[in-house]
Each structure stands twice: as C-alpha cells, then as structure tokens.
Tab-separated table of C-alpha atoms in Angstrom:
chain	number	residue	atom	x	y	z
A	1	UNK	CA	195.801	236.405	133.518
A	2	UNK	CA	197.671	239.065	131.754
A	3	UNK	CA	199.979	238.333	128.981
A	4	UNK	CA	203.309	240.216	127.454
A	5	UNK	CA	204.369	239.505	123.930
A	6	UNK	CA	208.137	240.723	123.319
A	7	UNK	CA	209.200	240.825	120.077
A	8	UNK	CA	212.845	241.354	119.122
A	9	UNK	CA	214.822	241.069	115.951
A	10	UNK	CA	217.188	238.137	116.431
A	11	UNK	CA	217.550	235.367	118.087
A	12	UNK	CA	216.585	236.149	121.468
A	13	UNK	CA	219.185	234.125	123.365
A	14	UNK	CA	221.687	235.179	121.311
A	15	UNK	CA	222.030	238.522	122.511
A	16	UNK	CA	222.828	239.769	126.480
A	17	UNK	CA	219.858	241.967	126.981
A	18	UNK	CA	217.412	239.247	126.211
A	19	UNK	CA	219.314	236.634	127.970
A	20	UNK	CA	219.113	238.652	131.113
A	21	UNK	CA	215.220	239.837	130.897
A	22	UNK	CA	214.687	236.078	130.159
A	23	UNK	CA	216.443	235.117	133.228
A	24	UNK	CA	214.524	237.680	135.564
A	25	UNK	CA	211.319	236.259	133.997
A	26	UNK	CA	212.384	232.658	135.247
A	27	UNK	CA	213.433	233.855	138.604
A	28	UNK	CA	210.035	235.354	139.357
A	29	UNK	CA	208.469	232.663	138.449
A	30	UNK	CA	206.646	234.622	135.037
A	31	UNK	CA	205.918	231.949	132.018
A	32	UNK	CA	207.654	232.160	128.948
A	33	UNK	CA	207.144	231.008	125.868
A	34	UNK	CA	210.227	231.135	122.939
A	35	UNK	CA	208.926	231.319	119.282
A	36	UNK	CA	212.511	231.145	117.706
A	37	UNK	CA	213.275	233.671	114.951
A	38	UNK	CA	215.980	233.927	112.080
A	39	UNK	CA	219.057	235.540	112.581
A	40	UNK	CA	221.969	236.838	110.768
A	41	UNK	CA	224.374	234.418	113.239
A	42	UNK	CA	222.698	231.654	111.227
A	43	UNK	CA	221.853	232.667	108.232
A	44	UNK	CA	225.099	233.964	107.179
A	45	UNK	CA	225.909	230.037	106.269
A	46	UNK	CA	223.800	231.591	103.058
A	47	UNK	CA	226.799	231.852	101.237
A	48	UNK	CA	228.497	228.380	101.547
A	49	UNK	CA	230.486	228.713	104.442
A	50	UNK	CA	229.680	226.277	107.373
A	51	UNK	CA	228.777	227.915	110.560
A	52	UNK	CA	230.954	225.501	112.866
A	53	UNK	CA	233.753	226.905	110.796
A	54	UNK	CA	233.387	230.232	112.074
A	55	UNK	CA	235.208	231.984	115.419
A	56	UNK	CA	233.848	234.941	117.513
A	57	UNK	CA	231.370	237.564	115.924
A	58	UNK	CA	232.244	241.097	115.359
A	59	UNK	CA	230.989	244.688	115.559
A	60	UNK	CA	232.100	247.100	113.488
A	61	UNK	CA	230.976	250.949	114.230
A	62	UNK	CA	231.247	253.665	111.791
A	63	UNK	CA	234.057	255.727	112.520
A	64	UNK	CA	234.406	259.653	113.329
A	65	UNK	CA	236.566	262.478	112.727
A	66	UNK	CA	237.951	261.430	116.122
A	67	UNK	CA	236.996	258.080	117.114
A	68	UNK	CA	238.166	255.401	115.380
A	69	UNK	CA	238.365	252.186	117.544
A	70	UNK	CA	239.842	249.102	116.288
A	71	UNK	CA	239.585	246.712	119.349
A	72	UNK	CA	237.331	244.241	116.374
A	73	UNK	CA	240.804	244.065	114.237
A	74	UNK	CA	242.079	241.816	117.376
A	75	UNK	CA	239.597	239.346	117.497
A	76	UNK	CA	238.932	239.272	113.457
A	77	UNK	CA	243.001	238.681	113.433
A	78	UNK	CA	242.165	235.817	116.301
A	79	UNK	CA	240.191	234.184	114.649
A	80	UNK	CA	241.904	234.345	111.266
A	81	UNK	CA	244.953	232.547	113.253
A	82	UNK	CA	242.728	229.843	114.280
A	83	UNK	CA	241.333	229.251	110.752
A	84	UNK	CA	237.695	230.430	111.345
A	85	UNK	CA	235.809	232.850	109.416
A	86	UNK	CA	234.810	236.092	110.994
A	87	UNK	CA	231.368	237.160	110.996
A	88	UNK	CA	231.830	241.635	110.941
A	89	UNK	CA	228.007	243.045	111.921
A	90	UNK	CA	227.900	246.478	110.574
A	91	UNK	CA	227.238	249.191	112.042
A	92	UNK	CA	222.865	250.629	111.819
A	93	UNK	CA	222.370	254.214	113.317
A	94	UNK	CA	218.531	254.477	113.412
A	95	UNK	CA	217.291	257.567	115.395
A	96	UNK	CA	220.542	259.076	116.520
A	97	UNK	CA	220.146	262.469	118.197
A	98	UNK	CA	222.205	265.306	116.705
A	99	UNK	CA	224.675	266.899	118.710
A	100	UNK	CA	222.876	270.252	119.367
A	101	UNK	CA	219.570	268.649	120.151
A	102	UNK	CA	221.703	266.438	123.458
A	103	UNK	CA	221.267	270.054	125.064
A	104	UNK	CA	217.726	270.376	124.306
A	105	UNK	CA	214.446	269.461	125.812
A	106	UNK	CA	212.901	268.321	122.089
A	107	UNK	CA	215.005	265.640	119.961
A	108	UNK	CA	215.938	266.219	116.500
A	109	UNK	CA	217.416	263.127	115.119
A	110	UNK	CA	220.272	262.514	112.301
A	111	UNK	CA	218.595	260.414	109.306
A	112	UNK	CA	219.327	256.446	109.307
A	113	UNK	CA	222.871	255.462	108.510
A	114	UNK	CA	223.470	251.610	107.243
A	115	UNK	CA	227.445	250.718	106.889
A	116	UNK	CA	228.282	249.108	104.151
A	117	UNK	CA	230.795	246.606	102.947
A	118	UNK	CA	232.945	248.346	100.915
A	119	UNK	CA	232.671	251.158	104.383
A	120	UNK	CA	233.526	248.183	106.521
A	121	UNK	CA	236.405	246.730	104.291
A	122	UNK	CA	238.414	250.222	103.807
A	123	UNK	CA	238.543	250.805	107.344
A	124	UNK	CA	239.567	247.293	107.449
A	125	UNK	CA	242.036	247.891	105.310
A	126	UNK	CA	242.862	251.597	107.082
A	127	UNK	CA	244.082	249.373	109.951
A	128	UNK	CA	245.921	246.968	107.978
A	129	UNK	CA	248.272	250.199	107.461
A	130	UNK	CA	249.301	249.698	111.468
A	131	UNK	CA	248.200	247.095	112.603
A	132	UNK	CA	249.837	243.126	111.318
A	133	UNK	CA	247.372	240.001	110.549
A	134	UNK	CA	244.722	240.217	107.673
A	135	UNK	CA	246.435	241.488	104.084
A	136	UNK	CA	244.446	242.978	101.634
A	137	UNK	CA	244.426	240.347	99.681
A	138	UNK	CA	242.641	237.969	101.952
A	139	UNK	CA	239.415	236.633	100.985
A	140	UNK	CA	235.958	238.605	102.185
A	141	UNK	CA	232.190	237.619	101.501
A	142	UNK	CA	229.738	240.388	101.916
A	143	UNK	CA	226.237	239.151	102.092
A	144	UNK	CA	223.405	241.846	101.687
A	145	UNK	CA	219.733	241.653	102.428
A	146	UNK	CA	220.015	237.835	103.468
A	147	UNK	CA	216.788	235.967	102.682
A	148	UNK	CA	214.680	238.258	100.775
A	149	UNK	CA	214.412	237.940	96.851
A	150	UNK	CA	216.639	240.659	96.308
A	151	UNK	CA	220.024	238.624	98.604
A	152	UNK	CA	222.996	239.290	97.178
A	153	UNK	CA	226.602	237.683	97.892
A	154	UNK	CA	229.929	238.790	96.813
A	155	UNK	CA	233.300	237.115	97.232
A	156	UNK	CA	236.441	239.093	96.719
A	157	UNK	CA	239.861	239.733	98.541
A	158	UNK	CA	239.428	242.711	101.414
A	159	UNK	CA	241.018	245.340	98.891
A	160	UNK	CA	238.446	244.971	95.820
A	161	UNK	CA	235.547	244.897	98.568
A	162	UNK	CA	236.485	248.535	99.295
A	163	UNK	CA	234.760	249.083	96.104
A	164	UNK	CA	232.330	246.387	96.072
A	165	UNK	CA	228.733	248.065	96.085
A	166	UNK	CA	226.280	245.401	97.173
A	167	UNK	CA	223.098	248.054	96.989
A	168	UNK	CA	220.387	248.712	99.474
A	169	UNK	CA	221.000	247.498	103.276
A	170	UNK	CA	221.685	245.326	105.399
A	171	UNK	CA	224.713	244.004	105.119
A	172	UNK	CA	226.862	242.366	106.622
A	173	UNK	CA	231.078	240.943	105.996
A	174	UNK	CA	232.870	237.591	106.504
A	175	UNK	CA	236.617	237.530	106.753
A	176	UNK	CA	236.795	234.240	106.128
A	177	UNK	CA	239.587	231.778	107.704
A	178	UNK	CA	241.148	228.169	106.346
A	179	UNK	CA	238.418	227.073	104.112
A	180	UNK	CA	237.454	223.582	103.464
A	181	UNK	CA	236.995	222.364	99.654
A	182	UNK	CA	233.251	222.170	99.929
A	183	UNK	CA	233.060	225.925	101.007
A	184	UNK	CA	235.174	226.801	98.207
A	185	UNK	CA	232.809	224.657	96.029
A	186	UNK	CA	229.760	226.482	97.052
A	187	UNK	CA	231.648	230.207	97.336
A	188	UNK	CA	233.021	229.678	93.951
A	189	UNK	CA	229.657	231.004	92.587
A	190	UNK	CA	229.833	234.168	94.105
A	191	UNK	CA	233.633	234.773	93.521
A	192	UNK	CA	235.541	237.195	91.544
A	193	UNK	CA	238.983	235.379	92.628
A	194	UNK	CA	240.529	232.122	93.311
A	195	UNK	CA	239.502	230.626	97.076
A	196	UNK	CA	242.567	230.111	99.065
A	197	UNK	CA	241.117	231.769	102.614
C-alpha cells in the first residue's frame, strides 16, 4: 500500500481547497488520517480576546496603483455592528511573477512582500474617507509572529496603528467589536489607550 502525506499550513478544514481534496479522498474511498495543526483562526485569542466573540474573517490584499478593492470594509463594518471582533489576514506575496516575465517562457519572480499592520490600518483608514462604519479612533490589536519567542501584540485605535511598526512578519489585525470586561482585562497589557471597543 502506497501512502500520501499532505502537509499544509493551517488548519486543514478550515480552508476550501482542503475541505474539497478531503472530500474527494472520502468519496473514493482513500484513508485519511488528520494530524491537526495551529492556526492563526485560533491562535489569535493570544491577545485576550475570546474567539466566540469574534464575526467573519477577513482578507486584506495589498493595493495597486489601480486596484484597490474594499469589498473586506463591508464585512469588517458587519461585524463591528454585531459587536464581534474582526480577524483582517494580511496580505503574503511569495513568488509573484513580474509583469514582463507573464509573456515569457522562463519566470522571473518579484521578491516576497509581507503586509503589515500599520499597511493594513492606513488603507483602513483610506476607506474610512468614503466609506461610513469604523472611525479612526476605534480600537485595533495587531498581533505579529504569534507563538514564537519573539510574539508581539499591540493595542491602539486604527489611526495610531498606521504608524505602529510591529517588526519582522507575519502579522496579522483585529478590529475588535463590543468587548467584554475580561478582554479588556487581559488587552489592557498590550494597550496604549483606554478599551472601550
């Protein structure tokens, strides 16, 4: 009998891909085996905030000269209305072809990009400018490099993260929602403001 191991970087039913190679394995009858791995979806609760108190995860792409979506904004602002905390995942752009090379038969590739909070939070704030339902001076965590020695957590309104540098990646940002007095309890350590959410 021949085995396949299949490694990926999160949770592996967390994400559609997996979900749907996982099904095809059931339907033909292929044995699986699940050795459960850490994820950011769980270990964002790193920073005090409880994870049943959060609403729908985000994206957040680096923006262009001439794309800049915002569809995230809608379901950050969702949430937010709700009273759960927004989990943003930041935009990583690991081997990205360059534009000239698309026409070529050999690949050269643009080196690694890894958004930022303060990147994420002023284009955040950018569509504050048109767009109504987070302020500036709402409350953001950024957590960096989440369970290695060198973690780092943050908690300031959206405006100061703009200029928030949290050092080497990965990051990632929580808008957060209502938030309960133990949260602010815990949060208070990593604070640079009061914690109304």
């Amino acid at each position: 009998m021949r085995t396949l191991d299949w490694i990926v970087v999160n949770e592996h039913t967390l994400a559609p891909l997996e979900v749907i190679v996982d099904c095809h394995f059931t339907e033909s009858n292929i044995p699986t085996k699940v050795v459960h791995n850490a994820s950011i979806l769980n270990a964002a609760g790193c920073c005090g905030l409880q994870l049943y108190n959060f609403g729908e995860t985000v994206s957040i792409p680096f923006w262009t000269e001439s794309w800049k979506p915002d569809s995230f904004y809608d379901k950050i602002v969702e949430n937010k209305s709700r009273g759960l905390h927004t989990l943003c995942l930041l935009d990583i752009q690991v081997k990205e072809p360059t534009l000239e090379s698309l026409t070529k038969k050999t690949r050269q590739y643009l080196p690694p990009r890894f958004m930022s909070v303060s990147q994420a939070a002023q284009q955040l704030v950018e569509i504050t400018k048109t767009k109504p339902g987070l302020s500036t001076a709402d409350l953001a965590v950024g957590i960096a490099r989440v369970g290695s020695e060198t973690q780092h957590i943050v908690a300031t309104s959206l405006s100061d993260m703009t200029e928030t540098n949290m050092g080497k990646p990965l990051h990632s940002l929580i808008i957060v929602g209502n938030i309960h007095p133990v949260e602010s309890e815990f949060l208070a350590q990593y604070s640079t403001q009061e914690l109304t959410g």
